[in-house]
């Protein structure tokens, strides 16, 4: 076993990534289904797990939420009708090798195609996890200059979200170079980093990295906790370092069958996020991405979970539920207010109903 100093060093984890069934065996009893998943996805989808993330696995339960998210599953090779490699249309909105410009004032900049753990449910599975696949158009330039030129030419862009893959896979100096060039563009006001390192390898969020980022405020950080089991003391201290450096941290969860598609798991997740000062931001409906179908639920599952949390939990612990489509992120909500035959009707979280037409009427 490793020493505790090694455990605290993210480089130790990256040198000891788990990539085979044999590497997994010290951590868990690898199940028949997992063996089959590893075998069937060989040459099709990448997989690897950090020792830190493996340490969160339940050794005896193949349905452990950590194992489901990180170990290949035989269903990844299924090809359901309607599934697509890019259902959200990133390719359609791609402007340069790295820029996806879908919304008026903000873009994503795909700065990496690797992650320390490959989520089996990745929405960009074809880009990150497929061994042959990538979103990057081969004809685009490798240099960052065309990406920066596009941003310079579009002065409506005030917000740049670094994602991928995981941007923190880059070295600190590469990140610094990218961010400083973005900040040199006058109309770019906000930089966001989308990273799952706080979940997969919180040790990567060093004080040095936080100090570097803090030079470029305002920096915002979005991460991706899906289950309360991922909220560990290590994750809490990584988040604490970010927040103390003035970087607000918000969370994006994907609604995943068998992982978090029930109200008590979601309640615990959102409560524990508040305890580490992370604000729940989006709850994504699982996209119909090729290789991800076994994680999908119906929209009514997400709406039902929110129905059971709204009013019972504080408003700022509730993420906005969205379906991502090639038309953009579509907010999906339960209805608490309706107009009918000129009347304004409400209900509360307990189901009490009232007609508040008179109360809302404006004075003549
Ligand atoms: C999600 C997303 C964004 C950011 O959306 P916000 O709602 O501002 O968080 C920007 N561009 C693309 C292409 C996206 O998918
Ligand atoms: S961290 Fe993000 S980009 Fe990487 S595999 Fe997971 S969902 Fe995909």
GROMACS .gro file of C-alpha atoms and ligand atoms in nm:
model
  387
    1UNK     CA    1   0.000   0.000   0.000
    2UNK     CA    2   0.100   0.361  -0.054
    3UNK     CA    3   0.210   0.600   0.219
    4UNK     CA    4  -0.019   0.884   0.322
    5UNK     CA    5   0.213   1.144   0.165
    6UNK     CA    6   0.183   0.961  -0.165
    7UNK     CA    7  -0.196   0.949  -0.126
    8UNK     CA    8  -0.206   1.328  -0.093
    9UNK     CA    9   0.000   1.373  -0.409
   10UNK     CA   10  -0.213   1.376  -0.724
   11UNK     CA   11   0.084   1.267  -0.934
   12UNK     CA   12   0.096   0.942  -0.741
   13UNK     CA   13  -0.261   0.867  -0.850
   14UNK     CA   14  -0.193   0.956  -1.214
   15UNK     CA   15   0.111   0.724  -1.213
   16UNK     CA   16  -0.097   0.443  -1.067
   17UNK     CA   17  -0.414   0.467  -1.274
   18UNK     CA   18  -0.628   0.154  -1.275
   19UNK     CA   19  -0.667   0.034  -1.633
   20UNK     CA   20  -0.716  -0.343  -1.618
   21UNK     CA   21  -0.919  -0.600  -1.432
   22UNK     CA   22  -0.600  -0.702  -1.248
   23UNK     CA   23  -0.544  -0.340  -1.135
   24UNK     CA   24  -0.899  -0.334  -0.996
   25UNK     CA   25  -0.873  -0.656  -0.800
   26UNK     CA   26  -0.695  -0.511  -0.493
   27UNK     CA   27  -0.991  -0.275  -0.452
   28UNK     CA   28  -1.303  -0.479  -0.523
   29UNK     CA   29  -1.437  -0.822  -0.607
   30UNK     CA   30  -1.471  -0.769  -0.980
   31UNK     CA   31  -1.810  -0.907  -1.084
   32UNK     CA   32  -1.890  -1.118  -1.391
   33UNK     CA   33  -2.082  -0.827  -1.538
   34UNK     CA   34  -1.786  -0.594  -1.490
   35UNK     CA   35  -1.544  -0.847  -1.642
   36UNK     CA   36  -1.772  -0.871  -1.942
   37UNK     CA   37  -1.800  -0.492  -1.963
   38UNK     CA   38  -1.422  -0.451  -1.958
   39UNK     CA   39  -1.385  -0.721  -2.225
   40UNK     CA   40  -1.662  -0.602  -2.458
   41UNK     CA   41  -1.563  -0.234  -2.457
   42UNK     CA   42  -1.195  -0.306  -2.530
   43UNK     CA   43  -1.088  -0.106  -2.834
   44UNK     CA   44  -1.419   0.080  -2.828
   45UNK     CA   45  -1.418   0.299  -2.516
   46UNK     CA   46  -1.132   0.399  -2.288
   47UNK     CA   47  -1.151   0.333  -1.921
   48UNK     CA   48  -0.938   0.423  -1.626
   49UNK     CA   49  -0.993   0.503  -1.260
   50UNK     CA   50  -0.779   0.691  -1.009
   51UNK     CA   51  -0.682   0.495  -0.696
   52UNK     CA   52  -0.856   0.771  -0.497
   53UNK     CA   53  -1.190   0.712  -0.676
   54UNK     CA   54  -1.146   0.333  -0.651
   55UNK     CA   55  -1.104   0.372  -0.274
   56UNK     CA   56  -1.465   0.496  -0.261
   57UNK     CA   57  -1.600   0.177  -0.420
   58UNK     CA   58  -1.803  -0.078  -0.227
   59UNK     CA   59  -1.589  -0.393  -0.272
   60UNK     CA   60  -1.885  -0.629  -0.251
   61UNK     CA   61  -2.156  -0.453  -0.453
   62UNK     CA   62  -2.136  -0.427  -0.831
   63UNK     CA   63  -2.426  -0.179  -0.818
   64UNK     CA   64  -2.227   0.064  -0.605
   65UNK     CA   65  -2.275   0.414  -0.754
   66UNK     CA   66  -1.899   0.465  -0.781
   67UNK     CA   67  -1.854   0.138  -0.969
   68UNK     CA   68  -2.149   0.204  -1.200
   69UNK     CA   69  -2.005   0.542  -1.298
   70UNK     CA   70  -1.651   0.426  -1.362
   71UNK     CA   71  -1.630   0.056  -1.462
   72UNK     CA   72  -1.733  -0.045  -1.816
   73UNK     CA   73  -2.074  -0.210  -1.847
   74UNK     CA   74  -2.175  -0.459  -2.119
   75UNK     CA   75  -2.469  -0.234  -2.216
   76UNK     CA   76  -2.225   0.027  -2.347
   77UNK     CA   77  -2.202  -0.179  -2.665
   78UNK     CA   78  -2.578  -0.176  -2.722
   79UNK     CA   79  -2.695   0.049  -3.002
   80UNK     CA   80  -3.048   0.158  -2.926
   81UNK     CA   81  -3.243   0.322  -3.210
   82UNK     CA   82  -3.238   0.706  -3.182
   83UNK     CA   83  -2.916   0.716  -2.981
   84UNK     CA   84  -2.657   0.948  -3.131
   85UNK     CA   85  -2.293   1.032  -3.069
   86UNK     CA   86  -2.377   1.403  -3.055
   87UNK     CA   87  -2.744   1.446  -2.965
   88UNK     CA   88  -2.677   1.790  -2.817
   89UNK     CA   89  -2.535   1.924  -3.142
   90UNK     CA   90  -2.190   2.037  -3.024
   91UNK     CA   91  -2.054   1.953  -3.368
   92UNK     CA   92  -2.325   2.158  -3.534
   93UNK     CA   93  -2.227   2.466  -3.331
   94UNK     CA   94  -1.853   2.415  -3.350
   95UNK     CA   95  -1.674   2.717  -3.498
   96UNK     CA   96  -1.307   2.629  -3.464
   97UNK     CA   97  -1.126   2.321  -3.336
   98UNK     CA   98  -1.216   2.411  -2.977
   99UNK     CA   99  -1.494   2.669  -2.981
  100UNK     CA  100  -1.859   2.563  -2.952
  101UNK     CA  101  -2.077   2.873  -2.984
  102UNK     CA  102  -2.440   2.790  -2.915
  103UNK     CA  103  -2.564   3.071  -2.692
  104UNK     CA  104  -2.543   3.446  -2.758
  105UNK     CA  105  -2.284   3.561  -2.502
  106UNK     CA  106  -2.098   3.248  -2.397
  107UNK     CA  107  -1.900   2.967  -2.550
  108UNK     CA  108  -1.733   2.646  -2.449
  109UNK     CA  109  -1.366   2.601  -2.524
  110UNK     CA  110  -1.274   2.231  -2.546
  111UNK     CA  111  -0.918   2.236  -2.416
  112UNK     CA  112  -0.865   1.868  -2.341
  113UNK     CA  113  -0.996   1.532  -2.451
  114UNK     CA  114  -0.888   1.336  -2.144
  115UNK     CA  115  -1.018   1.293  -1.790
  116UNK     CA  116  -0.865   1.119  -1.486
  117UNK     CA  117  -1.163   0.882  -1.480
  118UNK     CA  118  -1.387   0.829  -1.782
  119UNK     CA  119  -1.748   0.859  -1.669
  120UNK     CA  120  -1.936   0.576  -1.831
  121UNK     CA  121  -2.226   0.819  -1.879
  122UNK     CA  122  -2.022   1.096  -2.044
  123UNK     CA  123  -2.235   1.314  -2.268
  124UNK     CA  124  -1.928   1.365  -2.486
  125UNK     CA  125  -1.848   0.995  -2.480
  126UNK     CA  126  -1.754   1.001  -2.846
  127UNK     CA  127  -1.512   1.285  -2.783
  128UNK     CA  128  -1.356   1.173  -2.457
  129UNK     CA  129  -1.403   0.802  -2.415
  130UNK     CA  130  -1.433   0.649  -2.762
  131UNK     CA  131  -1.091   0.515  -2.857
  132UNK     CA  132  -1.134   0.619  -3.221
  133UNK     CA  133  -1.360   0.917  -3.172
  134UNK     CA  134  -1.316   1.284  -3.125
  135UNK     CA  135  -1.518   1.595  -3.181
  136UNK     CA  136  -1.217   1.779  -3.312
  137UNK     CA  137  -1.253   1.829  -3.682
  138UNK     CA  138  -0.932   1.702  -3.842
  139UNK     CA  139  -0.924   1.995  -4.082
  140UNK     CA  140  -0.904   2.248  -3.799
  141UNK     CA  141  -0.575   2.397  -3.689
  142UNK     CA  142  -0.395   2.245  -3.389
  143UNK     CA  143  -0.278   2.581  -3.261
  144UNK     CA  144  -0.497   2.786  -3.026
  145UNK     CA  145  -0.462   3.094  -3.245
  146UNK     CA  146  -0.778   3.029  -3.455
  147UNK     CA  147  -0.979   2.976  -3.131
  148UNK     CA  148  -0.854   3.301  -2.978
  149UNK     CA  149  -0.905   3.481  -3.310
  150UNK     CA  150  -1.271   3.367  -3.319
  151UNK     CA  151  -1.326   3.496  -2.965
  152UNK     CA  152  -1.152   3.825  -3.045
  153UNK     CA  153  -1.374   3.872  -3.350
  154UNK     CA  154  -1.696   3.810  -3.154
  155UNK     CA  155  -1.728   4.087  -2.902
  156UNK     CA  156  -2.063   3.949  -2.783
  157UNK     CA  157  -1.868   3.671  -2.605
  158UNK     CA  158  -1.816   3.777  -2.244
  159UNK     CA  159  -1.805   3.433  -2.081
  160UNK     CA  160  -1.574   3.143  -2.174
  161UNK     CA  161  -1.623   2.799  -2.022
  162UNK     CA  162  -1.314   2.578  -2.034
  163UNK     CA  163  -1.413   2.216  -2.064
  164UNK     CA  164  -1.332   1.904  -2.265
  165UNK     CA  165  -1.249   1.641  -2.139
  166UNK     CA  166  -1.120   1.788  -1.821
  167UNK     CA  167  -0.926   2.117  -1.839
  168UNK     CA  168  -0.732   2.037  -1.520
  169UNK     CA  169  -0.564   1.753  -1.709
  170UNK     CA  170  -0.351   2.031  -1.858
  171UNK     CA  171  -0.046   2.149  -1.666
  172UNK     CA  172  -0.075   2.459  -1.449
  173UNK     CA  173   0.145   2.652  -1.691
  174UNK     CA  174  -0.062   2.555  -1.997
  175UNK     CA  175  -0.379   2.660  -1.812
  176UNK     CA  176  -0.219   2.986  -1.713
  177UNK     CA  177  -0.119   3.054  -2.071
  178UNK     CA  178  -0.472   2.985  -2.201
  179UNK     CA  179  -0.646   3.189  -1.933
  180UNK     CA  180  -0.410   3.484  -1.958
  181UNK     CA  181  -0.463   3.499  -2.335
  182UNK     CA  182  -0.839   3.490  -2.286
  183UNK     CA  183  -0.822   3.764  -2.021
  184UNK     CA  184  -0.621   3.978  -2.262
  185UNK     CA  185  -0.935   3.998  -2.480
  186UNK     CA  186  -1.121   4.301  -2.350
  187UNK     CA  187  -1.476   4.174  -2.391
  188UNK     CA  188  -1.407   3.843  -2.211
  189UNK     CA  189  -1.518   3.916  -1.856
  190UNK     CA  190  -1.582   3.576  -1.697
  191UNK     CA  191  -1.386   3.252  -1.716
  192UNK     CA  192  -1.548   2.930  -1.604
  193UNK     CA  193  -1.377   2.597  -1.548
  194UNK     CA  194  -1.579   2.276  -1.577
  195UNK     CA  195  -1.390   1.997  -1.404
  196UNK     CA  196  -1.457   1.672  -1.227
  197UNK     CA  197  -1.120   1.670  -1.045
  198UNK     CA  198  -1.284   1.758  -0.709
  199UNK     CA  199  -1.465   1.424  -0.744
  200UNK     CA  200  -1.203   1.204  -0.913
  201UNK     CA  201  -0.878   1.341  -0.775
  202UNK     CA  202  -0.932   1.633  -0.536
  203UNK     CA  203  -0.559   1.637  -0.459
  204UNK     CA  204  -0.512   1.801  -0.804
  205UNK     CA  205  -0.674   2.119  -0.665
  206UNK     CA  206  -0.351   2.234  -0.503
  207UNK     CA  207  -0.308   2.568  -0.331
  208UNK     CA  208  -0.067   2.652  -0.613
  209UNK     CA  209  -0.339   2.596  -0.873
  210UNK     CA  210  -0.588   2.805  -0.672
  211UNK     CA  211  -0.336   3.090  -0.638
  212UNK     CA  212  -0.275   3.078  -1.011
  213UNK     CA  213  -0.648   3.091  -1.090
  214UNK     CA  214  -0.707   3.371  -0.839
  215UNK     CA  215  -0.489   3.601  -1.049
  216UNK     CA  216  -0.759   3.598  -1.317
  217UNK     CA  217  -1.078   3.677  -1.129
  218UNK     CA  218  -1.367   3.644  -1.184
  219UNK     CA  219  -1.314   3.267  -1.216
  220UNK     CA  220  -1.610   3.037  -1.159
  221UNK     CA  221  -1.586   2.662  -1.115
  222UNK     CA  222  -1.843   2.396  -1.206
  223UNK     CA  223  -1.797   2.044  -1.089
  224UNK     CA  224  -1.991   1.720  -1.116
  225UNK     CA  225  -2.085   1.533  -0.797
  226UNK     CA  226  -2.349   1.268  -0.867
  227UNK     CA  227  -2.374   1.084  -0.537
  228UNK     CA  228  -2.328   1.171  -0.167
  229UNK     CA  229  -2.061   0.902  -0.138
  230UNK     CA  230  -1.837   1.127  -0.351
  231UNK     CA  231  -1.845   1.402  -0.089
  232UNK     CA  232  -1.538   1.304   0.111
  233UNK     CA  233  -1.306   1.501   0.341
  234UNK     CA  234  -1.059   1.524   0.050
  235UNK     CA  235  -1.328   1.663  -0.183
  236UNK     CA  236  -1.443   1.906   0.087
  237UNK     CA  237  -1.093   2.043   0.135
  238UNK     CA  238  -1.037   2.080  -0.242
  239UNK     CA  239  -1.359   2.281  -0.262
  240UNK     CA  240  -1.255   2.480   0.045
  241UNK     CA  241  -0.925   2.577  -0.120
  242UNK     CA  242  -1.114   2.699  -0.429
  243UNK     CA  243  -1.367   2.897  -0.229
  244UNK     CA  244  -1.103   3.054  -0.005
  245UNK     CA  245  -0.930   3.167  -0.323
  246UNK     CA  246  -1.247   3.352  -0.419
  247UNK     CA  247  -1.369   3.094  -0.671
  248UNK     CA  248  -1.740   3.009  -0.636
  249UNK     CA  249  -1.808   2.638  -0.689
  250UNK     CA  250  -2.129   2.504  -0.834
  251UNK     CA  251  -2.238   2.153  -0.916
  252UNK     CA  252  -2.388   1.984  -1.218
  253UNK     CA  253  -2.543   1.644  -1.159
  254UNK     CA  254  -2.655   1.397  -1.422
  255UNK     CA  255  -2.970   1.203  -1.341
  256UNK     CA  256  -2.851   0.842  -1.370
  257UNK     CA  257  -3.055   0.526  -1.337
  258UNK     CA  258  -2.930   0.316  -1.047
  259UNK     CA  259  -2.695   0.590  -0.926
  260UNK     CA  260  -2.907   0.881  -0.808
  261UNK     CA  261  -3.257   0.844  -0.958
  262UNK     CA  262  -3.436   0.845  -0.624
  263UNK     CA  263  -3.542   1.125  -0.397
  264UNK     CA  264  -3.345   1.027  -0.086
  265UNK     CA  265  -3.014   1.004  -0.273
  266UNK     CA  266  -3.078   1.340  -0.437
  267UNK     CA  267  -3.183   1.498  -0.106
  268UNK     CA  268  -2.864   1.373   0.063
  269UNK     CA  269  -2.649   1.486  -0.230
  270UNK     CA  270  -2.788   1.840  -0.234
  271UNK     CA  271  -2.777   1.877   0.145
  272UNK     CA  272  -2.420   1.756   0.162
  273UNK     CA  273  -2.321   1.989  -0.122
  274UNK     CA  274  -2.447   2.282   0.084
  275UNK     CA  275  -2.247   2.154   0.380
  276UNK     CA  276  -1.929   2.190   0.172
  277UNK     CA  277  -2.057   2.525   0.034
  278UNK     CA  278  -2.120   2.403  -0.320
  279UNK     CA  279  -2.432   2.539  -0.488
  280UNK     CA  280  -2.636   2.287  -0.692
  281UNK     CA  281  -2.668   2.438  -1.041
  282UNK     CA  282  -2.805   2.198  -1.303
  283UNK     CA  283  -2.961   1.854  -1.291
  284UNK     CA  284  -2.911   1.714  -1.640
  285UNK     CA  285  -3.148   1.464  -1.788
  286UNK     CA  286  -2.927   1.182  -1.924
  287UNK     CA  287  -2.886   1.244  -2.296
  288UNK     CA  288  -2.955   0.976  -2.553
  289UNK     CA  289  -2.586   0.927  -2.623
  290UNK     CA  290  -2.459   0.609  -2.787
  291UNK     CA  291  -2.312   0.383  -2.517
  292UNK     CA  292  -2.499   0.549  -2.232
  293UNK     CA  293  -2.853   0.411  -2.275
  294UNK     CA  294  -2.845   0.194  -1.962
  295UNK     CA  295  -2.830   0.511  -1.747
  296UNK     CA  296  -3.136   0.678  -1.896
  297UNK     CA  297  -3.457   0.747  -1.704
  298UNK     CA  298  -3.781   0.905  -1.815
  299UNK     CA  299  -3.831   1.280  -1.763
  300UNK     CA  300  -4.108   1.203  -1.515
  301UNK     CA  301  -3.849   1.051  -1.279
  302UNK     CA  302  -3.661   1.381  -1.263
  303UNK     CA  303  -3.979   1.585  -1.224
  304UNK     CA  304  -4.100   1.356  -0.946
  305UNK     CA  305  -3.773   1.391  -0.754
  306UNK     CA  306  -3.794   1.770  -0.779
  307UNK     CA  307  -4.160   1.767  -0.680
  308UNK     CA  308  -4.063   1.582  -0.361
  309UNK     CA  309  -3.777   1.820  -0.277
  310UNK     CA  310  -3.929   2.157  -0.369
  311UNK     CA  311  -4.052   2.334  -0.055
  312UNK     CA  312  -3.915   2.056   0.167
  313UNK     CA  313  -3.558   2.172   0.103
  314UNK     CA  314  -3.426   2.525   0.068
  315UNK     CA  315  -3.460   2.677  -0.276
  316UNK     CA  316  -3.087   2.719  -0.323
  317UNK     CA  317  -3.024   2.348  -0.275
  318UNK     CA  318  -3.239   2.269  -0.578
  319UNK     CA  319  -3.074   2.249  -0.919
  320UNK     CA  320  -3.251   2.353  -1.237
  321UNK     CA  321  -3.355   2.035  -1.419
  322UNK     CA  322  -3.264   2.060  -1.789
  323UNK     CA  323  -3.280   1.850  -2.101
  324UNK     CA  324  -2.985   1.923  -2.327
  325UNK     CA  325  -3.077   1.927  -2.694
  326UNK     CA  326  -2.940   2.073  -3.014
  327UNK     CA  327  -3.178   2.363  -2.945
  328UNK     CA  328  -2.997   2.431  -2.618
  329UNK     CA  329  -3.056   2.344  -2.253
  330UNK     CA  330  -3.428   2.323  -2.199
  331UNK     CA  331  -3.550   2.395  -1.842
  332UNK     CA  332  -3.809   2.144  -1.724
  333UNK     CA  333  -4.025   2.239  -1.425
  334UNK     CA  334  -4.323   2.133  -1.227
  335UNK     CA  335  -4.610   2.381  -1.236
  336UNK     CA  336  -4.715   2.576  -0.926
  337UNK     CA  337  -4.897   2.858  -1.102
  338UNK     CA  338  -5.153   2.848  -1.381
  339UNK     CA  339  -5.395   3.083  -1.551
  340UNK     CA  340  -5.731   2.943  -1.644
  341UNK     CA  341  -6.045   3.126  -1.766
  342UNK     CA  342  -5.900   3.454  -1.639
  343UNK     CA  343  -5.823   3.308  -1.296
  344UNK     CA  344  -5.479   3.281  -1.140
  345UNK     CA  345  -5.440   2.952  -0.959
  346UNK     CA  346  -5.163   2.831  -0.733
  347UNK     CA  347  -5.068   2.521  -0.541
  348UNK     CA  348  -4.800   2.478  -0.278
  349UNK     CA  349  -4.553   2.191  -0.221
  350UNK     CA  350  -4.805   2.011   0.001
  351UNK     CA  351  -5.075   2.024  -0.263
  352UNK     CA  352  -5.287   2.300  -0.102
  353UNK     CA  353  -5.460   2.500  -0.375
  354UNK     CA  354  -5.590   2.856  -0.399
  355UNK     CA  355  -5.727   3.108  -0.644
  356UNK     CA  356  -5.525   3.429  -0.595
  357UNK     CA  357  -5.676   3.630  -0.880
  358UNK     CA  358  -5.812   3.903  -0.649
  359UNK     CA  359  -5.494   3.924  -0.448
  360UNK     CA  360  -5.283   3.979  -0.760
  361UNK     CA  361  -5.519   4.225  -0.929
  362UNK     CA  362  -5.358   4.565  -0.999
  363UNK     CA  363  -5.527   4.879  -0.866
  364UNK     CA  364  -5.727   5.069  -1.127
  365LIG     C1  365  -2.394   2.434  -2.126
  365LIG     C2  366  -2.331   2.514  -2.227
  365LIG     C3  367  -2.291   2.646  -2.203
  365LIG     C4  368  -2.310   2.714  -2.069
  365LIG     O1  369  -2.444   2.725  -2.036
  365LIG     P1  370  -2.492   2.799  -1.902
  365LIG     O2  371  -2.638   2.781  -1.899
  365LIG     O3  372  -2.451   2.941  -1.915
  365LIG     O4  373  -2.420   2.734  -1.787
  365LIG     C5  374  -2.235   2.717  -2.305
  365LIG     N1  375  -2.217   2.661  -2.427
  365LIG     C6  376  -2.253   2.534  -2.454
  365LIG     C7  377  -2.230   2.479  -2.590
  365LIG     C8  378  -2.310   2.456  -2.355
  365LIG     O5  379  -2.344   2.330  -2.381
  366LIG     S1  380  -1.542   1.425  -1.642
  366LIG    FE1  381  -1.689   1.518  -1.785
  366LIG     S2  382  -1.589   1.507  -1.987
  366LIG    FE2  383  -1.479   1.365  -1.850
  366LIG     S3  384  -1.575   1.167  -1.884
  366LIG    FE3  385  -1.680   1.263  -1.710
  366LIG     S4  386  -1.859   1.370  -1.799
  366LIG    FE4  387  -1.712   1.323  -1.965
   0.00000   0.00000   0.00000
